[in-house]
């Protein structure tokens, strides 16, 4: 009986993590679209103007970021290929944290690394999420 209860709790943890992270990425993406993609990208590019990262690397990343964020939001929310979604999300979060460290915004980088840990927790409990029909059991 306790095994069922434990799995049920892990199921809910997975659902809660998916919804929380999905909503975070959804709001981040929507804010960039509402602000205007060029304005949003310009802000990001400006953040790195005095760093060693060249603009030809930062600009495509800045322009692609809102689209990547919206994909992550819907991907996590859908629950399809959940393990891949969590790994992809973790690597995007690592890139965001790395960028903030380069820009010497260490508090934001630290927050992003906390999100990486959350993505790892999501990856760990994703096996208990009944939504993912990409597994071999289904």
PDB file of C-alpha atoms in Angstrom, residues 61 86-96:
ATOM      1  CA  UNK A  61      20.323  33.303 -29.362  1.00  0.00           C
ATOM      2  CA  UNK A  86      13.368  17.873 -19.223  1.00  0.00           C
ATOM      3  CA  UNK A  87      16.883  17.344 -20.624  1.00  0.00           C
ATOM      4  CA  UNK A  88      16.323  20.022 -23.270  1.00  0.00           C
ATOM      5  CA  UNK A  89      14.905  22.369 -20.623  1.00  0.00           C
ATOM      6  CA  UNK A  90      17.896  21.778 -18.337  1.00  0.00           C
ATOM      7  CA  UNK A  91      20.365  22.598 -21.111  1.00  0.00           C
ATOM      8  CA  UNK A  92      18.487  25.786 -22.024  1.00  0.00           C
ATOM      9  CA  UNK A  93      18.535  26.783 -18.355  1.00  0.00           C
ATOM     10  CA  UNK A  94      22.264  26.052 -18.159  1.00  0.00           C
ATOM     11  CA  UNK A  95      22.837  28.289 -21.168  1.00  0.00           C
ATOM     12  CA  UNK A  96      20.800  31.072 -19.543  1.00  0.00           C
TER      13      UNK A  96
END
